[in-house]
mmCIF file of N, CA and C in Angstrom:
data_model
loop_
_atom_site.group_PDB
_atom_site.id
_atom_site.type_symbol
_atom_site.label_atom_id
_atom_site.label_comp_id
_atom_site.label_asym_id
_atom_site.label_seq_id
_atom_site.Cartn_x
_atom_site.Cartn_y
_atom_site.Cartn_z
ATOM 1 N N MET H 11 8.949 12.081 -14.024
ATOM 2 C CA MET H 11 7.499 12.070 -14.099
ATOM 3 C C MET H 11 6.984 13.503 -14.081
ATOM 4 N N SER H 12 5.933 13.722 -14.823
ATOM 5 C CA SER H 12 5.307 15.042 -14.837
ATOM 6 C C SER H 12 4.324 15.151 -13.676
ATOM 7 N N PRO H 13 3.916 16.382 -13.335
ATOM 8 C CA PRO H 13 2.881 16.522 -12.302
ATOM 9 C C PRO H 13 1.604 15.754 -12.655
ATOM 10 N N GLU H 14 1.249 15.757 -13.939
ATOM 11 C CA GLU H 14 0.058 15.011 -14.359
ATOM 12 C C GLU H 14 0.239 13.514 -14.117
ATOM 13 N N ASP H 15 1.429 13.005 -14.418
ATOM 14 C CA ASP H 15 1.712 11.584 -14.175
ATOM 15 C C ASP H 15 1.570 11.247 -12.695
ATOM 16 N N ILE H 16 2.117 12.093 -11.848
ATOM 17 C CA ILE H 16 2.049 11.853 -10.402
ATOM 18 C C ILE H 16 0.606 11.891 -9.925
ATOM 19 N N ASP H 17 -0.168 12.878 -10.406
ATOM 20 C CA ASP H 17 -1.585 12.934 -10.039
ATOM 21 C C ASP H 17 -2.306 11.664 -10.472
ATOM 22 N N LYS H 18 -1.993 11.183 -11.664
ATOM 23 C CA LYS H 18 -2.652 9.977 -12.172
ATOM 24 C C LYS H 18 -2.276 8.759 -11.332
ATOM 25 N N VAL H 19 -1.002 8.644 -10.976
ATOM 26 C CA VAL H 19 -0.565 7.528 -10.133
ATOM 27 C C VAL H 19 -1.362 7.514 -8.833
ATOM 28 N N MET H 20 -1.533 8.676 -8.232
ATOM 29 C CA MET H 20 -2.244 8.735 -6.945
ATOM 30 C C MET H 20 -3.745 8.540 -7.114
ATOM 31 N N SER H 21 -4.363 9.211 -8.085
ATOM 32 C CA SER H 21 -5.825 9.139 -8.203
ATOM 33 C C SER H 21 -6.308 7.830 -8.819
ATOM 34 N N GLU H 22 -5.496 7.217 -9.662
ATOM 35 C CA GLU H 22 -5.902 5.975 -10.320
ATOM 36 C C GLU H 22 -5.232 4.742 -9.723
ATOM 37 N N GLY H 23 -4.316 4.941 -8.803
ATOM 38 C CA GLY H 23 -3.589 3.812 -8.224
ATOM 39 C C GLY H 23 -3.733 3.755 -6.722
ATOM 40 N N LEU H 24 -2.644 4.035 -6.034
ATOM 41 C CA LEU H 24 -2.618 3.888 -4.577
ATOM 42 C C LEU H 24 -3.579 4.822 -3.862
ATOM 43 N N GLY H 25 -3.828 5.993 -4.420
ATOM 44 C CA GLY H 25 -4.723 6.948 -3.764
ATOM 45 C C GLY H 25 -6.097 6.366 -3.475
ATOM 46 N N ARG H 26 -6.582 5.529 -4.375
ATOM 47 C CA ARG H 26 -7.887 4.904 -4.151
ATOM 48 C C ARG H 26 -7.840 3.976 -2.950
ATOM 49 N N ARG H 27 -6.750 3.269 -2.785
ATOM 50 C CA ARG H 27 -6.622 2.399 -1.614
ATOM 51 C C ARG H 27 -6.567 3.237 -0.342
ATOM 52 N N TYR H 28 -5.864 4.364 -0.418
ATOM 53 C CA TYR H 28 -5.692 5.209 0.762
ATOM 54 C C TYR H 28 -7.012 5.819 1.233
ATOM 55 N N ALA H 29 -8.056 5.732 0.413
ATOM 56 C CA ALA H 29 -9.380 6.165 0.866
ATOM 57 C C ALA H 29 -9.902 5.239 1.962
ATOM 58 N N PHE H 30 -9.368 4.018 2.011
ATOM 59 C CA PHE H 30 -9.845 3.018 2.966
ATOM 60 C C PHE H 30 -8.776 2.545 3.936
ATOM 61 N N ILE H 31 -7.533 2.471 3.472
ATOM 62 C CA ILE H 31 -6.446 1.948 4.299
ATOM 63 C C ILE H 31 -5.194 2.776 4.049
ATOM 64 N N GLY H 32 -4.300 2.799 4.996
ATOM 65 C CA GLY H 32 -3.077 3.580 4.873
ATOM 66 C C GLY H 32 -1.966 2.842 4.141
ATOM 67 N N PRO H 33 -0.807 3.484 4.009
ATOM 68 C CA PRO H 33 0.283 2.889 3.238
ATOM 69 C C PRO H 33 0.850 1.603 3.845
ATOM 70 N N PHE H 34 0.911 1.524 5.169
ATOM 71 C CA PHE H 34 1.476 0.310 5.765
ATOM 72 C C PHE H 34 0.538 -0.881 5.605
ATOM 73 N N GLU H 35 -0.767 -0.659 5.760
ATOM 74 C CA GLU H 35 -1.694 -1.772 5.540
ATOM 75 C C GLU H 35 -1.711 -2.158 4.065
ATOM 76 N N THR H 36 -1.552 -1.191 3.169
ATOM 77 C CA THR H 36 -1.449 -1.496 1.744
ATOM 78 C C THR H 36 -0.285 -2.446 1.497
ATOM 79 N N ILE H 37 0.870 -2.137 2.067
ATOM 80 C CA ILE H 37 2.047 -3.000 1.938
ATOM 81 C C ILE H 37 1.760 -4.370 2.542
ATOM 82 N N HIS H 38 1.168 -4.377 3.726
ATOM 83 C CA HIS H 38 0.873 -5.614 4.462
ATOM 84 C C HIS H 38 -0.018 -6.540 3.629
ATOM 85 N N LEU H 39 -1.033 -5.965 2.974
ATOM 86 C CA LEU H 39 -1.982 -6.768 2.203
ATOM 87 C C LEU H 39 -1.443 -7.167 0.833
ATOM 88 N N ASN H 40 -0.507 -6.399 0.289
ATOM 89 C CA ASN H 40 0.010 -6.693 -1.047
ATOM 90 C C ASN H 40 1.061 -7.791 -1.056
ATOM 91 N N SER H 41 1.395 -8.315 0.092
ATOM 92 C CA SER H 41 2.343 -9.427 0.186
ATOM 93 C C SER H 41 1.895 -10.299 1.348
ATOM 94 N N GLU H 42 2.731 -11.167 1.767
ATOM 95 C CA GLU H 42 2.380 -12.018 2.909
ATOM 96 C C GLU H 42 2.792 -11.325 4.204
ATOM 97 N N GLY H 43 2.332 -10.118 4.372
ATOM 98 C CA GLY H 43 2.656 -9.325 5.549
ATOM 99 C C GLY H 43 3.767 -8.334 5.256
ATOM 100 N N LEU H 44 3.859 -7.316 6.096
ATOM 101 C CA LEU H 44 4.839 -6.256 5.910
ATOM 102 C C LEU H 44 6.262 -6.787 5.922
ATOM 103 N N ARG H 45 6.563 -7.692 6.835
ATOM 104 C CA ARG H 45 7.922 -8.245 6.914
ATOM 105 C C ARG H 45 8.306 -8.917 5.597
ATOM 106 N N SER H 46 7.395 -9.688 5.034
ATOM 107 C CA SER H 46 7.658 -10.370 3.769
ATOM 108 C C SER H 46 7.971 -9.364 2.665
ATOM 109 N N CYS H 47 7.203 -8.295 2.606
ATOM 110 C CA CYS H 47 7.444 -7.259 1.602
ATOM 111 C C CYS H 47 8.822 -6.636 1.785
ATOM 112 N N CYS H 48 9.170 -6.310 3.024
ATOM 113 C CA CYS H 48 10.476 -5.698 3.301
ATOM 114 C C CYS H 48 11.611 -6.640 2.926
ATOM 115 N N GLU H 49 11.429 -7.924 3.205
ATOM 116 C CA GLU H 49 12.470 -8.895 2.867
ATOM 117 C C GLU H 49 12.609 -9.057 1.356
ATOM 118 N N ARG H 50 11.483 -9.066 0.648
ATOM 119 C CA ARG H 50 11.512 -9.261 -0.804
ATOM 120 C C ARG H 50 11.952 -8.017 -1.566
ATOM 121 N N TYR H 51 11.404 -6.871 -1.176
ATOM 122 C CA TYR H 51 11.568 -5.661 -1.981
ATOM 123 C C TYR H 51 12.372 -4.563 -1.301
ATOM 124 N N GLY H 52 12.867 -4.833 -0.114
ATOM 125 C CA GLY H 52 13.573 -3.811 0.655
ATOM 126 C C GLY H 52 14.725 -3.162 -0.090
ATOM 127 N N ASP H 53 15.554 -3.960 -0.755
ATOM 128 C CA ASP H 53 16.692 -3.394 -1.483
ATOM 129 C C ASP H 53 16.232 -2.511 -2.640
ATOM 130 N N THR H 54 15.219 -2.959 -3.363
ATOM 131 C CA THR H 54 14.697 -2.165 -4.477
ATOM 132 C C THR H 54 14.105 -0.854 -3.974
ATOM 133 N N ILE H 55 13.313 -0.924 -2.916
ATOM 134 C CA ILE H 55 12.718 0.285 -2.339
ATOM 135 C C ILE H 55 13.814 1.239 -1.891
ATOM 136 N N TYR H 56 14.833 0.712 -1.275
ATOM 137 C CA TYR H 56 15.951 1.526 -0.803
ATOM 138 C C TYR H 56 16.641 2.231 -1.973
ATOM 139 N N ARG H 57 16.886 1.496 -3.062
ATOM 140 C CA ARG H 57 17.537 2.109 -4.229
ATOM 141 C C ARG H 57 16.678 3.226 -4.817
ATOM 142 N N VAL H 58 15.371 3.018 -4.884
ATOM 143 C CA VAL H 58 14.481 4.066 -5.397
ATOM 144 C C VAL H 58 14.510 5.272 -4.466
ATOM 145 N N GLN H 59 14.436 5.040 -3.161
ATOM 146 C CA GLN H 59 14.473 6.146 -2.197
ATOM 147 C C GLN H 59 15.738 6.972 -2.353
ATOM 148 N N ARG H 60 16.840 6.328 -2.632
ATOM 149 C CA ARG H 60 18.120 7.038 -2.751
ATOM 150 C C ARG H 60 18.093 8.060 -3.873
ATOM 151 N N THR H 61 17.226 7.870 -4.861
ATOM 152 C CA THR H 61 17.154 8.832 -5.960
ATOM 153 C C THR H 61 16.440 10.110 -5.538
ATOM 154 N N PHE H 62 15.741 10.106 -4.415
ATOM 155 C CA PHE H 62 14.986 11.276 -3.960
ATOM 156 C C PHE H 62 15.708 12.047 -2.863
ATOM 157 N N SER H 63 16.144 11.375 -1.858
ATOM 158 C CA SER H 63 16.815 12.008 -0.722
ATOM 159 C C SER H 63 17.520 10.912 0.067
ATOM 160 N N GLU H 64 18.100 11.280 1.182
ATOM 161 C CA GLU H 64 18.775 10.281 2.012
ATOM 162 C C GLU H 64 17.737 9.283 2.539
ATOM 163 N N PRO H 65 17.815 8.023 2.119
ATOM 164 C CA PRO H 65 16.790 7.048 2.506
ATOM 165 C C PRO H 65 17.070 6.393 3.855
ATOM 166 N N GLU H 66 16.019 5.794 4.367
ATOM 167 C CA GLU H 66 16.138 4.960 5.559
ATOM 168 C C GLU H 66 15.686 3.557 5.180
ATOM 169 N N ARG H 67 16.427 2.572 5.610
ATOM 170 C CA ARG H 67 16.053 1.184 5.318
ATOM 171 C C ARG H 67 14.869 0.761 6.193
ATOM 172 N N MET H 68 13.971 -0.002 5.596
ATOM 173 C CA MET H 68 12.854 -0.588 6.338
ATOM 174 C C MET H 68 13.331 -1.925 6.862
ATOM 175 N N GLU H 69 14.052 -1.887 7.970
ATOM 176 C CA GLU H 69 14.574 -3.111 8.564
ATOM 177 C C GLU H 69 14.796 -2.875 10.045
ATOM 178 N N GLY H 70 15.231 -3.890 10.728
ATOM 179 C CA GLY H 70 15.555 -3.755 12.140
ATOM 180 C C GLY H 70 14.364 -3.333 12.978
ATOM 181 N N ASP H 71 14.634 -2.486 13.967
ATOM 182 C CA ASP H 71 13.599 -2.079 14.919
ATOM 183 C C ASP H 71 12.445 -1.344 14.250
ATOM 184 N N VAL H 72 12.744 -0.499 13.256
ATOM 185 C CA VAL H 72 11.682 0.247 12.570
ATOM 186 C C VAL H 72 10.709 -0.721 11.913
ATOM 187 N N MET H 73 11.231 -1.673 11.155
ATOM 188 C CA MET H 73 10.375 -2.640 10.484
ATOM 189 C C MET H 73 9.621 -3.491 11.495
ATOM 190 N N LYS H 74 10.283 -3.892 12.573
ATOM 191 C CA LYS H 74 9.635 -4.731 13.587
ATOM 192 C C LYS H 74 8.447 -4.024 14.224
ATOM 193 N N VAL H 75 8.609 -2.751 14.559
ATOM 194 C CA VAL H 75 7.517 -1.988 15.178
ATOM 195 C C VAL H 75 6.335 -1.885 14.219
ATOM 196 N N ILE H 76 6.610 -1.535 12.968
ATOM 197 C CA ILE H 76 5.529 -1.391 11.984
ATOM 198 C C ILE H 76 4.885 -2.745 11.709
ATOM 199 N N HIS H 77 5.694 -3.786 11.557
ATOM 200 C CA HIS H 77 5.157 -5.124 11.293
ATOM 201 C C HIS H 77 4.256 -5.579 12.448
ATOM 202 N N GLN H 78 4.709 -5.399 13.675
ATOM 203 C CA GLN H 78 3.901 -5.814 14.832
ATOM 204 C C GLN H 78 2.583 -5.053 14.878
ATOM 205 N N ASP H 79 2.625 -3.775 14.563
ATOM 206 C CA ASP H 79 1.393 -2.988 14.532
ATOM 207 C C ASP H 79 0.442 -3.537 13.470
ATOM 208 N N MET H 80 0.969 -3.832 12.285
ATOM 209 C CA MET H 80 0.125 -4.351 11.214
ATOM 210 C C MET H 80 -0.448 -5.714 11.577
ATOM 211 N N VAL H 81 0.362 -6.593 12.147
ATOM 212 C CA VAL H 81 -0.112 -7.927 12.527
ATOM 213 C C VAL H 81 -1.165 -7.832 13.627
ATOM 214 N N SER H 82 -1.043 -6.831 14.504
ATOM 215 C CA SER H 82 -2.064 -6.672 15.550
ATOM 216 C C SER H 82 -3.394 -6.220 14.947
ATOM 217 N N ARG H 83 -3.340 -5.462 13.855
ATOM 218 C CA ARG H 83 -4.569 -4.995 13.202
ATOM 219 C C ARG H 83 -5.092 -6.002 12.185
ATOM 220 N N VAL H 84 -4.177 -6.629 11.449
ATOM 221 C CA VAL H 84 -4.549 -7.622 10.439
ATOM 222 C C VAL H 84 -3.603 -8.811 10.593
ATOM 223 N N PRO H 85 -3.994 -9.803 11.391
ATOM 224 C CA PRO H 85 -3.142 -10.981 11.567
ATOM 225 C C PRO H 85 -2.848 -11.648 10.220
ATOM 226 N N LEU H 86 -1.686 -12.267 10.124
ATOM 227 C CA LEU H 86 -1.270 -12.881 8.862
ATOM 228 C C LEU H 86 -2.281 -13.902 8.350
ATOM 229 N N ASP H 87 -2.955 -14.606 9.250
ATOM 230 C CA ASP H 87 -3.932 -15.599 8.807
ATOM 231 C C ASP H 87 -5.245 -14.968 8.345
ATOM 232 N N GLN H 88 -5.354 -13.640 8.429
ATOM 233 C CA GLN H 88 -6.553 -12.939 7.969
ATOM 234 C C GLN H 88 -6.282 -12.055 6.748
ATOM 235 N N LEU H 89 -5.092 -12.187 6.144
ATOM 236 C CA LEU H 89 -4.755 -11.360 4.983
ATOM 237 C C LEU H 89 -5.736 -11.574 3.832
ATOM 238 N N THR H 90 -6.080 -12.817 3.541
ATOM 239 C CA THR H 90 -6.987 -13.094 2.425
ATOM 240 C C THR H 90 -8.339 -12.434 2.647
ATOM 241 N N GLU H 91 -8.878 -12.560 3.847
ATOM 242 C CA GLU H 91 -10.173 -11.951 4.171
ATOM 243 C C GLU H 91 -10.104 -10.427 4.046
ATOM 244 N N ARG H 92 -9.046 -9.836 4.553
ATOM 245 C CA ARG H 92 -8.901 -8.379 4.501
ATOM 246 C C ARG H 92 -8.687 -7.904 3.064
ATOM 247 N N ARG H 93 -7.989 -8.687 2.253
ATOM 248 C CA ARG H 93 -7.828 -8.330 0.836
ATOM 249 C C ARG H 93 -9.179 -8.305 0.140
ATOM 250 N N LYS H 94 -10.040 -9.271 0.445
ATOM 251 C CA LYS H 94 -11.386 -9.284 -0.140
ATOM 252 C C LYS H 94 -12.152 -8.040 0.285
ATOM 253 N N TRP H 95 -12.044 -7.659 1.557
ATOM 254 C CA TRP H 95 -12.684 -6.446 2.076
ATOM 255 C C TRP H 95 -12.215 -5.234 1.276
ATOM 256 N N ARG H 96 -10.891 -5.127 1.090
ATOM 257 C CA ARG H 96 -10.316 -4.007 0.334
ATOM 258 C C ARG H 96 -10.809 -4.019 -1.107
ATOM 259 N N ASP H 97 -10.756 -5.176 -1.754
ATOM 260 C CA ASP H 97 -11.112 -5.272 -3.164
ATOM 261 C C ASP H 97 -12.582 -4.960 -3.402
ATOM 262 N N THR H 98 -13.455 -5.349 -2.471
ATOM 263 C CA THR H 98 -14.876 -5.016 -2.576
ATOM 264 C C THR H 98 -15.069 -3.508 -2.552
ATOM 265 N N ARG H 99 -14.367 -2.830 -1.668
ATOM 266 C CA ARG H 99 -14.474 -1.379 -1.576
ATOM 267 C C ARG H 99 -13.873 -0.683 -2.793
ATOM 268 N N LEU H 100 -12.775 -1.208 -3.306
ATOM 269 C CA LEU H 100 -12.181 -0.634 -4.516
ATOM 270 C C LEU H 100 -13.112 -0.794 -5.713
ATOM 271 N N ALA H 101 -13.775 -1.946 -5.814
ATOM 272 C CA ALA H 101 -14.721 -2.159 -6.910
ATOM 273 C C ALA H 101 -15.883 -1.176 -6.805
ATOM 274 N N ALA H 102 -16.374 -0.951 -5.595
ATOM 275 C CA ALA H 102 -17.460 0.013 -5.397
ATOM 276 C C ALA H 102 -16.998 1.427 -5.740
ATOM 277 N N LEU H 103 -15.773 1.757 -5.374
ATOM 278 C CA LEU H 103 -15.234 3.078 -5.698
ATOM 279 C C LEU H 103 -15.066 3.230 -7.209
ATOM 280 N N ASP H 104 -14.602 2.183 -7.883
ATOM 281 C CA ASP H 104 -14.497 2.215 -9.345
ATOM 282 C C ASP H 104 -15.859 2.444 -9.981
ATOM 283 N N LYS H 105 -16.875 1.758 -9.470
ATOM 284 C CA LYS H 105 -18.230 1.930 -10.000
ATOM 285 C C LYS H 105 -18.703 3.359 -9.782
ATOM 286 N N LEU H 106 -18.473 3.892 -8.604
ATOM 287 C CA LEU H 106 -18.858 5.272 -8.320
ATOM 288 C C LEU H 106 -18.178 6.233 -9.294
ATOM 289 N N LYS H 107 -16.891 6.046 -9.532
ATOM 290 C CA LYS H 107 -16.169 6.917 -10.463
ATOM 291 C C LYS H 107 -16.756 6.820 -11.869
ATOM 292 N N ARG H 108 -17.050 5.604 -12.333
ATOM 293 C CA ARG H 108 -17.642 5.440 -13.668
ATOM 294 C C ARG H 108 -19.002 6.116 -13.733
ATOM 295 N N ASP H 109 -19.818 5.917 -12.702
ATOM 296 C CA ASP H 109 -21.142 6.537 -12.668
ATOM 297 C C ASP H 109 -21.034 8.057 -12.701
ATOM 298 N N MET H 110 -20.084 8.599 -11.976
ATOM 299 C CA MET H 110 -19.919 10.053 -11.927
ATOM 300 C C MET H 110 -19.414 10.599 -13.263
ATOM 301 N N GLU H 111 -18.564 9.847 -13.961
ATOM 302 C CA GLU H 111 -18.055 10.283 -15.265
ATOM 303 C C GLU H 111 -19.150 10.279 -16.316
ATOM 304 N N ASN H 112 -20.153 9.434 -16.148
ATOM 305 C CA ASN H 112 -21.243 9.333 -17.119
ATOM 306 C C ASN H 112 -22.344 10.354 -16.892
ATOM 307 N N LYS H 113 -22.208 11.202 -15.885
ATOM 308 C CA LYS H 113 -23.250 12.207 -15.602
ATOM 309 C C LYS H 113 -22.929 13.508 -16.283
#
């Protein structure tokens, strides 16, 4: 990836979410909780990490601590409500960006 590609990924993708929520809550909301994401995508994430540096698996005690923290902030039965909260803010941010580009 080029530096421009990386900037675009952050400014047009996850970076917008990070204006409101951090990476762990992003993971938590994008699946049925952080644990579910780790179980589904953990091997893929690990393989990608290995291409950059020595990776650490998101499992065991590390995953449990992060998952418990996320569930304490956003219980699993409130994921849908919190996703709506996030999506409303992302839509407003998209509108702001469009308005600013038109000036």
